Coordinates of C-alpha atoms in Angstrom, one line a residue:
M1 CA -76.4 -43.3 -114.7
T2 CA -75.2 -46.1 -112.4
D3 CA -75.8 -46.0 -108.7
P4 CA -73.0 -43.8 -107.3
P5 CA -71.0 -44.5 -104.1
P6 CA -72.0 -42.3 -101.1
N7 CA -69.6 -39.5 -102.1
P8 CA -70.9 -36.0 -103.0
L9 CA -67.7 -35.1 -104.8
W10 CA -68.1 -38.1 -107.0
L11 CA -71.7 -37.2 -107.8
V12 CA -70.6 -33.7 -109.0
S13 CA -67.6 -34.8 -110.9
S14 CA -69.4 -37.8 -112.5
L15 CA -72.3 -35.7 -113.9
R16 CA -71.7 -36.0 -117.7
T17 CA -75.0 -35.0 -119.2
A18 CA -77.9 -32.7 -118.3
E19 CA -80.1 -35.8 -118.5
D20 CA -78.3 -37.3 -115.5
F21 CA -78.9 -34.2 -113.4
P22 CA -82.2 -35.5 -111.7
A23 CA -80.6 -38.8 -110.7
A24 CA -77.6 -37.0 -109.2
V25 CA -79.9 -34.6 -107.3
D26 CA -82.0 -37.5 -106.0
A27 CA -78.8 -39.2 -104.8
L28 CA -77.6 -36.1 -103.0
C29 CA -81.0 -35.5 -101.5
E30 CA -80.9 -39.1 -100.2
M31 CA -77.5 -38.3 -98.6
L32 CA -79.1 -35.2 -97.0
R33 CA -82.0 -37.3 -95.6
R34 CA -79.6 -40.0 -94.4
D35 CA -77.5 -37.4 -92.6
G36 CA -80.5 -36.1 -90.6
C37 CA -82.2 -33.4 -92.7
P38 CA -85.6 -34.8 -93.9
A39 CA -86.3 -32.2 -96.6
A40 CA -89.7 -32.1 -98.3
V41 CA -88.9 -29.2 -100.7
L42 CA -85.4 -28.2 -101.7
S43 CA -84.3 -25.3 -103.9
A44 CA -81.1 -23.7 -105.0
Y45 CA -80.7 -19.9 -105.7
L46 CA -77.7 -18.7 -107.7
F47 CA -77.3 -15.0 -107.5
D48 CA -75.7 -13.5 -110.7
R49 CA -77.3 -10.1 -110.6
G50 CA -77.3 -8.7 -107.1
D51 CA -79.2 -9.9 -104.0
T52 CA -82.7 -9.9 -105.5
K53 CA -82.3 -11.6 -108.9
A54 CA -81.3 -15.2 -109.1
D55 CA -81.6 -18.4 -111.0
H56 CA -84.0 -20.7 -109.1
Y57 CA -83.3 -24.4 -109.3
Y58 CA -86.1 -26.8 -108.3
L59 CA -84.4 -29.8 -106.8
L60 CA -87.0 -31.6 -104.6
P61 CA -89.5 -33.2 -104.8
R62 CA -88.7 -33.3 -108.5
P63 CA -85.8 -31.6 -110.3
T64 CA -87.4 -29.5 -113.1
G65 CA -84.5 -27.2 -114.3
F66 CA -84.2 -23.5 -113.3
E67 CA -85.8 -20.1 -114.0
A68 CA -84.8 -16.5 -113.4
V69 CA -86.6 -15.0 -110.4
S70 CA -86.8 -11.7 -108.6
L71 CA -86.8 -11.9 -104.8
A72 CA -88.1 -9.3 -102.3
N73 CA -85.4 -7.2 -100.6
D74 CA -86.2 -8.8 -97.2
S75 CA -86.5 -12.4 -98.5
V76 CA -84.8 -15.1 -96.4
E77 CA -82.9 -16.1 -99.5
G78 CA -81.5 -12.6 -100.1
Q79 CA -80.7 -12.1 -96.4
A80 CA -78.8 -15.4 -96.1
H81 CA -76.9 -14.6 -99.3
S82 CA -76.0 -11.0 -98.4
T83 CA -75.0 -11.7 -94.8
S84 CA -73.5 -15.2 -95.5
T85 CA -75.4 -16.4 -92.5
S86 CA -77.5 -19.6 -92.0
I87 CA -81.2 -18.9 -91.3
S88 CA -83.6 -21.2 -89.5
T89 CA -87.3 -20.1 -89.6
H90 CA -90.8 -21.2 -90.4
I91 CA -92.9 -20.5 -93.5
E92 CA -96.6 -21.3 -93.2
D93 CA -96.1 -23.8 -90.4
R94 CA -93.3 -25.5 -92.3
P95 CA -89.7 -25.5 -90.9
C96 CA -87.3 -23.7 -93.2
L97 CA -83.5 -23.8 -93.4
V98 CA -81.5 -21.5 -95.7
E99 CA -77.7 -22.1 -96.0
P100 CA -75.4 -19.7 -97.8
T101 CA -73.0 -20.9 -100.5
P102 CA -70.2 -19.2 -102.4
R103 CA -72.6 -18.2 -105.2
G104 CA -76.1 -18.3 -103.6
V105 CA -78.1 -20.2 -101.1
I106 CA -79.7 -23.6 -100.6
K107 CA -83.2 -23.6 -99.1
V108 CA -85.0 -26.5 -97.5
L109 CA -88.6 -26.9 -96.3
G110 CA -89.8 -29.6 -94.0
E111 CA -93.2 -31.2 -93.6
E112 CA -95.9 -29.2 -91.8
G113 CA -95.9 -29.4 -88.1
T114 CA -92.3 -30.7 -87.9
S115 CA -89.0 -29.0 -87.0
F116 CA -85.3 -29.2 -87.9
D117 CA -82.7 -29.8 -85.2
A118 CA -79.0 -29.0 -85.1
T119 CA -78.2 -32.3 -86.9
A120 CA -80.3 -31.2 -89.9
L121 CA -78.5 -27.8 -90.0
D122 CA -75.1 -29.5 -89.9
A123 CA -76.2 -31.9 -92.7
L124 CA -77.4 -29.1 -94.9
S125 CA -74.2 -27.0 -94.1
H126 CA -72.1 -30.0 -95.2
L127 CA -73.9 -30.8 -98.5
A128 CA -75.0 -27.3 -99.6
P129 CA -71.8 -26.5 -101.5
H130 CA -72.2 -29.8 -103.4
F131 CA -75.8 -29.0 -104.3
E132 CA -74.5 -25.6 -105.7
A133 CA -71.7 -27.3 -107.5
L134 CA -74.2 -29.8 -109.0
C135 CA -76.4 -26.9 -110.2
V136 CA -73.4 -25.0 -111.7
R137 CA -72.2 -28.1 -113.5
F138 CA -75.8 -28.7 -114.7
Q139 CA -75.9 -25.1 -116.0
D140 CA -72.5 -25.5 -117.7
L141 CA -73.8 -28.8 -119.3
C142 CA -77.0 -27.0 -120.5
R143 CA -74.9 -24.3 -122.0
L144 CA -72.7 -26.8 -123.6
E145 CA -75.7 -28.6 -125.1
I146 CA -77.1 -25.3 -126.4
L147 CA -73.8 -24.6 -128.1
Q148 CA -73.9 -28.1 -129.7
T149 CA -77.4 -27.5 -131.1
Q150 CA -76.3 -24.1 -132.5
N151 CA -73.5 -25.6 -134.5
A152 CA -74.1 -27.9 -137.4
Q153 CA -70.9 -29.7 -136.7
V154 CA -69.6 -30.3 -133.2
D155 CA -66.2 -28.8 -132.6
D156 CA -63.7 -31.5 -131.7
A157 CA -62.4 -29.6 -128.7
M158 CA -65.9 -29.3 -127.3
L159 CA -66.4 -33.0 -127.9
A160 CA -63.2 -33.8 -126.1
L161 CA -64.3 -31.7 -123.1
Y162 CA -67.8 -33.1 -123.2
D163 CA -66.6 -36.7 -123.1
N164 CA -63.7 -36.3 -120.6
S165 CA -64.7 -33.6 -118.1
F166 CA -65.5 -36.3 -115.5
D167 CA -61.9 -37.4 -115.6
L168 CA -60.5 -34.1 -114.2
S169 CA -60.6 -35.4 -110.7
G170 CA -57.4 -36.2 -109.0
A171 CA -55.9 -36.9 -105.6
T172 CA -53.5 -33.9 -105.9
Q173 CA -53.6 -30.5 -107.5
F174 CA -50.7 -31.4 -109.7
E175 CA -52.6 -34.5 -111.0
V176 CA -55.6 -32.3 -111.9
A177 CA -53.4 -29.7 -113.6
R178 CA -51.6 -32.3 -115.6
K179 CA -55.0 -33.7 -116.9
V180 CA -56.2 -30.2 -117.8
I181 CA -53.0 -29.4 -119.7
D182 CA -53.0 -32.7 -121.4
L183 CA -56.6 -32.2 -122.5
V184 CA -55.8 -28.7 -123.8
C185 CA -52.8 -29.8 -125.8
S186 CA -54.1 -33.1 -127.1
R187 CA -57.7 -32.3 -128.0
M188 CA -58.1 -28.5 -128.3
D189 CA -55.6 -27.8 -131.1
L190 CA -53.4 -25.8 -128.8
D191 CA -49.6 -26.1 -128.1
R192 CA -49.1 -25.1 -124.4
A193 CA -51.2 -24.4 -121.3
G194 CA -50.5 -23.0 -117.9
V195 CA -52.4 -22.8 -114.6
F196 CA -52.1 -19.6 -112.5
L197 CA -53.8 -19.4 -109.1
R198 CA -54.7 -16.4 -107.0
D199 CA -52.7 -15.9 -103.8
G200 CA -54.1 -12.8 -102.2
D201 CA -53.1 -9.9 -104.3
L202 CA -50.7 -12.0 -106.4
L203 CA -51.3 -14.3 -109.3
R204 CA -48.8 -17.1 -109.0
G205 CA -47.8 -19.6 -111.7
A206 CA -48.6 -23.1 -110.6
W207 CA -48.1 -25.6 -113.4
G208 CA -47.2 -25.3 -117.1
M209 CA -45.2 -27.0 -119.8
D210 CA -41.4 -27.0 -120.4
D211 CA -39.6 -27.0 -123.7
V212 CA -40.1 -30.8 -124.1
G213 CA -43.8 -30.8 -123.3
E214 CA -43.5 -32.0 -119.7
V215 CA -45.8 -30.5 -117.0
V216 CA -43.7 -28.7 -114.5
S217 CA -44.0 -26.2 -111.7
I218 CA -43.8 -22.5 -112.8
T219 CA -43.8 -20.8 -109.4
S220 CA -41.2 -18.4 -110.5
T221 CA -43.8 -16.5 -112.6
V222 CA -45.7 -14.1 -110.5
F223 CA -48.0 -11.1 -111.4
E224 CA -49.4 -8.4 -109.2
V225 CA -53.2 -8.3 -109.4
F226 CA -53.2 -4.7 -108.1
P227 CA -49.8 -3.2 -109.1
P228 CA -49.0 0.3 -108.0
N229 CA -48.1 1.2 -111.6
E230 CA -50.9 0.5 -114.2
D231 CA -48.2 0.0 -116.9
R232 CA -47.3 -3.3 -115.1
L233 CA -50.9 -4.6 -115.2
T234 CA -51.2 -7.6 -117.4
E235 CA -54.3 -9.0 -119.1
A236 CA -54.0 -12.1 -116.9
A237 CA -54.1 -9.9 -113.8
R238 CA -57.1 -8.0 -115.2
I239 CA -58.9 -11.3 -115.7
A240 CA -58.0 -12.4 -112.2
R241 CA -59.5 -9.1 -110.9
G242 CA -62.7 -9.7 -112.8
D243 CA -62.1 -6.7 -115.1
L244 CA -62.0 -8.8 -118.3
P245 CA -64.1 -11.8 -119.2
F246 CA -61.2 -13.3 -121.2
F247 CA -58.3 -12.2 -123.3
L248 CA -57.5 -13.3 -126.9
T249 CA -54.7 -12.1 -129.1
Q250 CA -53.4 -13.3 -132.5
D251 CA -49.9 -12.0 -131.7
L252 CA -48.3 -14.4 -134.2
D253 CA -45.1 -12.3 -134.8
G254 CA -44.5 -11.4 -131.1
E255 CA -44.9 -7.6 -131.7
G256 CA -48.1 -7.1 -129.7
R257 CA -48.6 -6.4 -126.0
E258 CA -47.4 -9.0 -123.5
S259 CA -49.9 -11.1 -121.7
I260 CA -48.1 -13.9 -119.9
E261 CA -44.6 -13.8 -121.5
G262 CA -42.9 -12.5 -124.7
D263 CA -43.1 -14.1 -128.1
I264 CA -45.7 -16.8 -127.6
G265 CA -47.8 -16.7 -130.8
A266 CA -51.5 -16.6 -130.5
S267 CA -52.7 -16.8 -126.8
A268 CA -55.8 -16.8 -124.8
T269 CA -56.5 -16.5 -121.1
V270 CA -59.8 -17.3 -119.4
P271 CA -60.8 -17.1 -115.7
M272 CA -61.1 -20.1 -113.5
R273 CA -64.3 -19.6 -111.5
I274 CA -66.0 -21.3 -108.5
G275 CA -69.3 -19.4 -108.5
D276 CA -68.5 -15.7 -108.4
R277 CA -65.0 -16.2 -107.1
I278 CA -62.1 -16.2 -109.5
V279 CA -59.5 -18.5 -108.1
G280 CA -57.0 -18.3 -111.0
V281 CA -56.6 -18.2 -114.8
L282 CA -56.0 -20.8 -117.5
A283 CA -53.6 -19.5 -120.2
V284 CA -53.0 -21.2 -123.6
D285 CA -51.0 -20.4 -126.7
T286 CA -49.7 -21.7 -130.1
Y287 CA -46.1 -21.2 -129.4
Y288 CA -44.9 -23.9 -131.7
S289 CA -47.5 -24.1 -134.5
R290 CA -48.1 -20.3 -134.7
R291 CA -51.8 -21.1 -135.6
P292 CA -54.4 -18.5 -134.8
I293 CA -56.8 -19.3 -131.9
R294 CA -60.4 -19.2 -133.0
V295 CA -63.1 -17.5 -131.0
E296 CA -65.1 -20.7 -131.0
Q297 CA -62.3 -22.4 -129.0
L298 CA -62.9 -20.1 -126.0
A299 CA -66.3 -21.6 -125.1
P300 CA -65.0 -25.1 -124.2
L301 CA -61.9 -23.5 -122.8
R302 CA -63.9 -21.4 -120.4
I303 CA -66.0 -24.4 -119.3
L304 CA -62.8 -26.4 -118.9
A305 CA -61.3 -23.6 -116.8
N306 CA -64.3 -23.6 -114.4
Q307 CA -64.3 -27.4 -114.1
A308 CA -60.6 -27.3 -113.5
A309 CA -61.1 -24.7 -110.7
V310 CA -63.6 -27.0 -108.9
A311 CA -61.3 -30.1 -109.4
I312 CA -58.2 -28.3 -108.2
E313 CA -60.1 -26.9 -105.2
N314 CA -61.4 -30.5 -104.4
A315 CA -57.9 -31.8 -104.7
R316 CA -56.6 -29.1 -102.4
L317 CA -59.2 -30.0 -99.8
Y318 CA -58.4 -33.7 -100.2
Q319 CA -54.7 -33.0 -99.7
Q320 CA -55.6 -31.1 -96.5
L321 CA -57.6 -34.0 -95.3
E322 CA -54.8 -36.4 -96.2
E323 CA -52.3 -34.3 -94.3
A324 CA -54.6 -34.1 -91.3
R325 CA -55.1 -37.9 -91.5
E326 CA -51.4 -38.5 -91.7
D327 CA -50.8 -36.1 -88.8
L328 CA -53.4 -37.9 -86.8
E329 CA -51.9 -41.3 -87.6
T330 CA -48.5 -40.0 -86.6
R331 CA -49.8 -38.7 -83.3
I332 CA -51.7 -42.0 -82.7
L333 CA -48.5 -43.9 -83.4
E334 CA -46.5 -41.7 -81.1
R335 CA -49.1 -42.0 -78.4
T336 CA -49.3 -45.7 -78.9
A337 CA -45.5 -45.9 -78.5
E338 CA -45.7 -43.8 -75.3
L339 CA -48.4 -46.0 -73.9
A340 CA -46.4 -49.1 -74.9
Q341 CA -43.3 -47.7 -73.2
A342 CA -45.4 -46.8 -70.1
N343 CA -46.8 -50.3 -70.1
D344 CA -43.3 -51.8 -70.3
D345 CA -42.2 -49.6 -67.5
K346 CA -45.2 -50.7 -65.5
D347 CA -44.4 -54.3 -66.2
V348 CA -40.8 -53.8 -65.1
L349 CA -42.0 -52.2 -61.9
L350 CA -44.6 -54.9 -61.3
Q351 CA -41.9 -57.6 -61.9
E352 CA -39.7 -55.8 -59.3
V353 CA -42.6 -55.7 -56.9
Y354 CA -43.2 -59.4 -57.2
H355 CA -39.5 -60.1 -56.9
R356 CA -39.1 -58.1 -53.7
T357 CA -42.4 -59.5 -52.3
K358 CA -41.1 -63.0 -52.9
N359 CA -37.8 -62.2 -51.3
N360 CA -39.5 -60.6 -48.3
L361 CA -41.8 -63.7 -47.9
Q362 CA -38.7 -65.9 -48.1
L363 CA -37.1 -63.9 -45.4
V364 CA -40.3 -64.3 -43.3
I365 CA -40.1 -68.1 -43.9
S366 CA -36.5 -68.2 -42.8
L367 CA -37.3 -66.2 -39.7
L368 CA -40.2 -68.6 -38.9
N369 CA -38.0 -71.6 -39.4
L370 CA -35.2 -70.2 -37.3
Q371 CA -37.7 -69.4 -34.6
S372 CA -39.4 -72.8 -34.7
N373 CA -36.0 -74.5 -34.3
Q374 CA -35.5 -72.5 -31.1
I375 CA -38.8 -73.5 -29.6
V376 CA -39.1 -76.6 -27.4
D377 CA -42.8 -76.6 -27.1
E378 CA -44.1 -79.0 -29.8
Q379 CA -47.4 -77.2 -30.3
A380 CA -45.7 -73.9 -30.8
H381 CA -43.1 -75.5 -33.1
T382 CA -45.9 -77.0 -35.2
A383 CA -47.8 -73.7 -35.4
L384 CA -44.7 -71.9 -36.7
Q385 CA -44.0 -74.5 -39.3
D386 CA -47.6 -74.4 -40.5
C387 CA -47.3 -70.6 -40.7
A388 CA -44.1 -70.9 -42.7
S389 CA -45.9 -73.4 -45.0
R390 CA -48.7 -70.8 -45.7
V391 CA -46.2 -68.1 -46.4
Q392 CA -44.3 -70.4 -48.7
S393 CA -47.5 -71.0 -50.7
M394 CA -47.9 -67.2 -51.2
A395 CA -44.2 -66.8 -52.0
M396 CA -44.5 -69.4 -54.7
I397 CA -47.3 -67.4 -56.4
H398 CA -45.1 -64.2 -56.5
E399 CA -42.1 -66.3 -57.7
E400 CA -44.2 -67.7 -60.6
L401 CA -45.4 -64.3 -61.6
Y402 CA -41.9 -62.9 -61.5
A403 CA -40.4 -65.8 -63.5
G404 CA -43.2 -66.3 -66.0
G405 CA -44.0 -64.2 -69.1
D406 CA -47.4 -63.1 -67.8
L407 CA -47.1 -60.6 -64.9
R408 CA -50.8 -60.7 -64.0
A409 CA -51.8 -64.3 -63.9
I410 CA -50.4 -67.8 -63.5
D411 CA -51.3 -71.4 -64.6
F412 CA -52.8 -72.6 -61.3
G413 CA -52.7 -76.3 -62.4
Q414 CA -48.9 -76.1 -62.6
Q415 CA -48.8 -74.2 -59.3
I416 CA -50.6 -77.1 -57.5
H417 CA -47.9 -79.5 -58.8
K418 CA -45.1 -77.4 -57.4
L419 CA -46.9 -76.7 -54.1
V420 CA -47.8 -80.4 -53.4
S421 CA -44.2 -81.5 -54.2
I422 CA -42.8 -79.0 -51.6
L423 CA -45.3 -80.1 -49.0
F424 CA -44.4 -83.8 -49.5
K425 CA -40.8 -82.9 -49.0
S426 CA -41.5 -80.6 -46.0
Y427 CA -43.3 -83.4 -44.1
G428 CA -40.8 -86.0 -45.0
V429 CA -43.1 -88.3 -47.0
A430 CA -41.1 -91.3 -48.1
P431 CA -41.2 -92.1 -51.8
G432 CA -44.0 -94.5 -52.6
S433 CA -45.6 -94.4 -49.1
I434 CA -48.4 -92.0 -49.9
K435 CA -49.4 -92.3 -53.5
L436 CA -50.4 -89.0 -55.1
H437 CA -53.0 -88.9 -57.8
L438 CA -53.0 -85.4 -59.3
D439 CA -55.2 -84.3 -62.2
A440 CA -55.3 -80.5 -62.8
D441 CA -56.7 -78.7 -65.9
Y442 CA -55.1 -75.6 -67.2
L443 CA -56.5 -72.6 -65.3
H444 CA -55.3 -69.1 -65.7
L445 CA -55.8 -67.2 -62.5
A446 CA -55.1 -63.7 -61.4
L447 CA -53.1 -62.9 -58.2
D448 CA -56.1 -62.0 -56.1
T449 CA -57.7 -65.4 -56.8
A450 CA -54.5 -67.6 -57.0
I451 CA -53.3 -66.7 -53.5
P452 CA -56.4 -67.7 -51.5
L453 CA -56.9 -70.8 -53.6
S454 CA -53.2 -71.7 -53.1
L455 CA -53.7 -71.3 -49.3
I456 CA -56.7 -73.6 -49.4
V457 CA -54.7 -76.3 -51.2
N458 CA -51.9 -75.8 -48.8
E459 CA -54.1 -76.3 -45.7
L460 CA -56.1 -79.3 -47.0
V461 CA -53.0 -81.2 -48.2
T462 CA -51.1 -80.3 -45.0
N463 CA -54.0 -81.6 -43.0
S464 CA -54.1 -84.9 -44.8
L465 CA -50.3 -85.4 -44.6
K466 CA -50.3 -84.6 -40.8
Y467 CA -53.4 -86.4 -39.6
A468 CA -54.9 -88.7 -42.2
F469 CA -52.4 -91.5 -42.3
G470 CA -51.1 -91.9 -38.8
A471 CA -47.7 -93.0 -37.9
Q472 CA -47.6 -95.5 -40.8
R473 CA -47.7 -92.8 -43.5
V474 CA -49.3 -95.1 -46.0
G475 CA -52.2 -94.3 -48.2
S476 CA -53.4 -92.3 -51.2
L477 CA -54.0 -88.6 -51.8
H478 CA -56.2 -87.5 -54.7
I479 CA -56.3 -84.0 -56.0
R480 CA -58.4 -82.9 -59.0
L481 CA -58.8 -79.4 -60.5
Q482 CA -61.5 -79.4 -63.2
I483 CA -63.1 -76.7 -65.3
S484 CA -66.9 -77.1 -65.8
E485 CA -68.3 -74.5 -68.1
E486 CA -67.8 -71.2 -66.2
D487 CA -67.2 -72.9 -62.8
V488 CA -64.1 -74.4 -61.2
E489 CA -64.2 -77.5 -59.0
L490 CA -61.4 -78.5 -56.7
E491 CA -61.5 -81.9 -55.0
I492 CA -58.9 -83.1 -52.4
S493 CA -59.5 -86.5 -50.8
D494 CA -57.5 -89.2 -48.9
D495 CA -58.2 -92.7 -47.6
G496 CA -57.0 -91.9 -44.1
V497 CA -58.8 -92.0 -40.8
G498 CA -61.3 -89.3 -41.6
L499 CA -62.5 -86.3 -39.6
P500 CA -64.5 -86.4 -36.4
K501 CA -68.2 -86.8 -37.0
D502 CA -69.2 -83.7 -35.3
L503 CA -66.5 -81.4 -36.7
D504 CA -67.7 -77.9 -37.7
F505 CA -65.2 -75.9 -39.9
A506 CA -66.5 -72.6 -38.6
T507 CA -65.7 -73.5 -35.0
A508 CA -62.9 -75.9 -35.6
P509 CA -60.2 -75.8 -33.0
T510 CA -57.4 -75.6 -35.6
L511 CA -56.5 -72.4 -37.4
G512 CA -56.0 -74.2 -40.7
L513 CA -59.6 -75.5 -41.0
Q514 CA -61.0 -72.1 -40.0
L515 CA -58.8 -70.5 -42.6
V516 CA -60.1 -72.9 -45.3
A517 CA -63.7 -71.9 -44.5
D518 CA -62.9 -68.2 -44.5
L519 CA -61.0 -68.4 -47.8
V520 CA -63.8 -70.4 -49.6
G521 CA -66.2 -67.7 -48.4
Q522 CA -63.8 -65.0 -49.7
L523 CA -63.9 -66.6 -53.1
R524 CA -67.7 -66.8 -52.9
G525 CA -67.4 -70.6 -53.2
Q526 CA -69.2 -73.6 -51.8
L527 CA -67.5 -76.3 -49.6
E528 CA -68.7 -79.9 -49.2
I529 CA -67.0 -82.4 -46.9
E530 CA -67.3 -86.2 -47.1
G531 CA -66.0 -88.9 -44.7
R532 CA -66.8 -87.6 -41.3
G533 CA -66.5 -90.4 -38.8
G534 CA -65.4 -92.9 -41.3
M535 CA -62.5 -94.0 -43.5
G536 CA -61.1 -91.2 -45.7
T537 CA -61.9 -87.6 -46.0
G538 CA -63.0 -85.6 -49.1
Y539 CA -63.3 -81.9 -49.7
R540 CA -65.2 -80.6 -52.7
I541 CA -65.0 -76.9 -53.4
R542 CA -67.0 -75.3 -56.1
L543 CA -66.1 -71.8 -57.3
P544 CA -68.8 -70.3 -59.6
G545 CA -67.8 -67.6 -62.1
L546 CA -64.2 -68.5 -62.7
A547 CA -64.3 -68.6 -66.6
K548 CA -61.9 -71.0 -68.2
G549 CA -58.6 -69.5 -69.0
T550 CA -59.3 -66.0 -67.8
G551 CA -59.6 -66.0 -64.0
R552 CA -62.2 -64.2 -62.0

């Protein structure tokens, strides 16, 4: 057989011949090992005759078929089966896990001196039903092959089942039922079929055929499995109870006892089993053709019914998983929408905060300007104007955040353009007198980085405009903002009179220069100064760690 995908349900449903059983077992054992249960020996026990007699399947290290065995009353296999409880123990210094299944147990032995953990137990618990289903399917295939060897001519119905049993899988129970009914009617020389499923003490119609041969729901048909009056007990209910192995009648004239309904011709009903559990019945008849149903037809019909039971149960579990997945996806979408709404609300609130902060800063600027206009002392007047300029640089940041699409960061290169333009106007720089050379890369900066860097630019440009060019106000001012790998470099220089040779920023007499030194330190940057005692002044600030386009 071809290499299967890592799906235990596929392994079971795709087992077509007994010869493929070892490869399927090996693949399932590999899944068990991959999931955390390193088995050295693995066996399956299917109990058909009480808690001490079972069919023992050798699965690992080499699948060798099965044999009937008798177990001691206190065996771990019997205890796990009778109590439906997982058992973890040691046998001759080898770790042992025994996991109950609907029909028996799966037993695993590890290597000597090792142990199994909770992961191994979980892996075995997950795959044990699939090992059992594989053994049951193998057993059915073996019986099928025995029937073939006993007959000189293979029955066409058996051949149809043998060739197509793997195709009973479906995403829904209805899809499986449709395939079962189609197979019964097209290849088993029967006219109609119906699937009835146990629902507690009731046997409910699930799917059947209408008068034009379409598969439809037949939920209106219900039988009591344990009716208070035995006269109301049907053969279908007796089969669902386990009292009858099957029912077959050649009621071609409709005068016999009713099984499923009235005049239906020859009919047969067989149980749908998963292990020892009867989950429903499969009923067939020859309503249209009035042909008798041969006893030989029951063998493939019973095998088909068991395979249909497993396929319908798998489809039911798959539907439950799909419903759970859809429910989870719905909840995720709802939660995502809630988070998106909360984020939108947060953005609105943040935008309002920036707006109010900008307005408050503008109010502070207005108050400082009003106050400075009332002061005669030139030094105090200049100090208030400088303070207003600093507040203005901060207000511009909040205005940019409020007006822009990004509420958490700004393009600082664009911010420099705006800030320098305002400073030139504030200090009355005549057009063309001081030539500005501005080269700024795109730099996305967050608020906590943009404000101190904006204050630095404000102080250094202000210092140049106020002191570098004297009364003539003629010269050049160069500003460059450059990204270098993960670092940011800011250079501001002029060709003015230069700084005093012995000037120390840390002890500078002006607040502005002290502020620059403090802000560079806050940003964990490095400040270099050129031009002390000579023509022109240059400031080079290197800020490591500001990645391009992201901010700090």
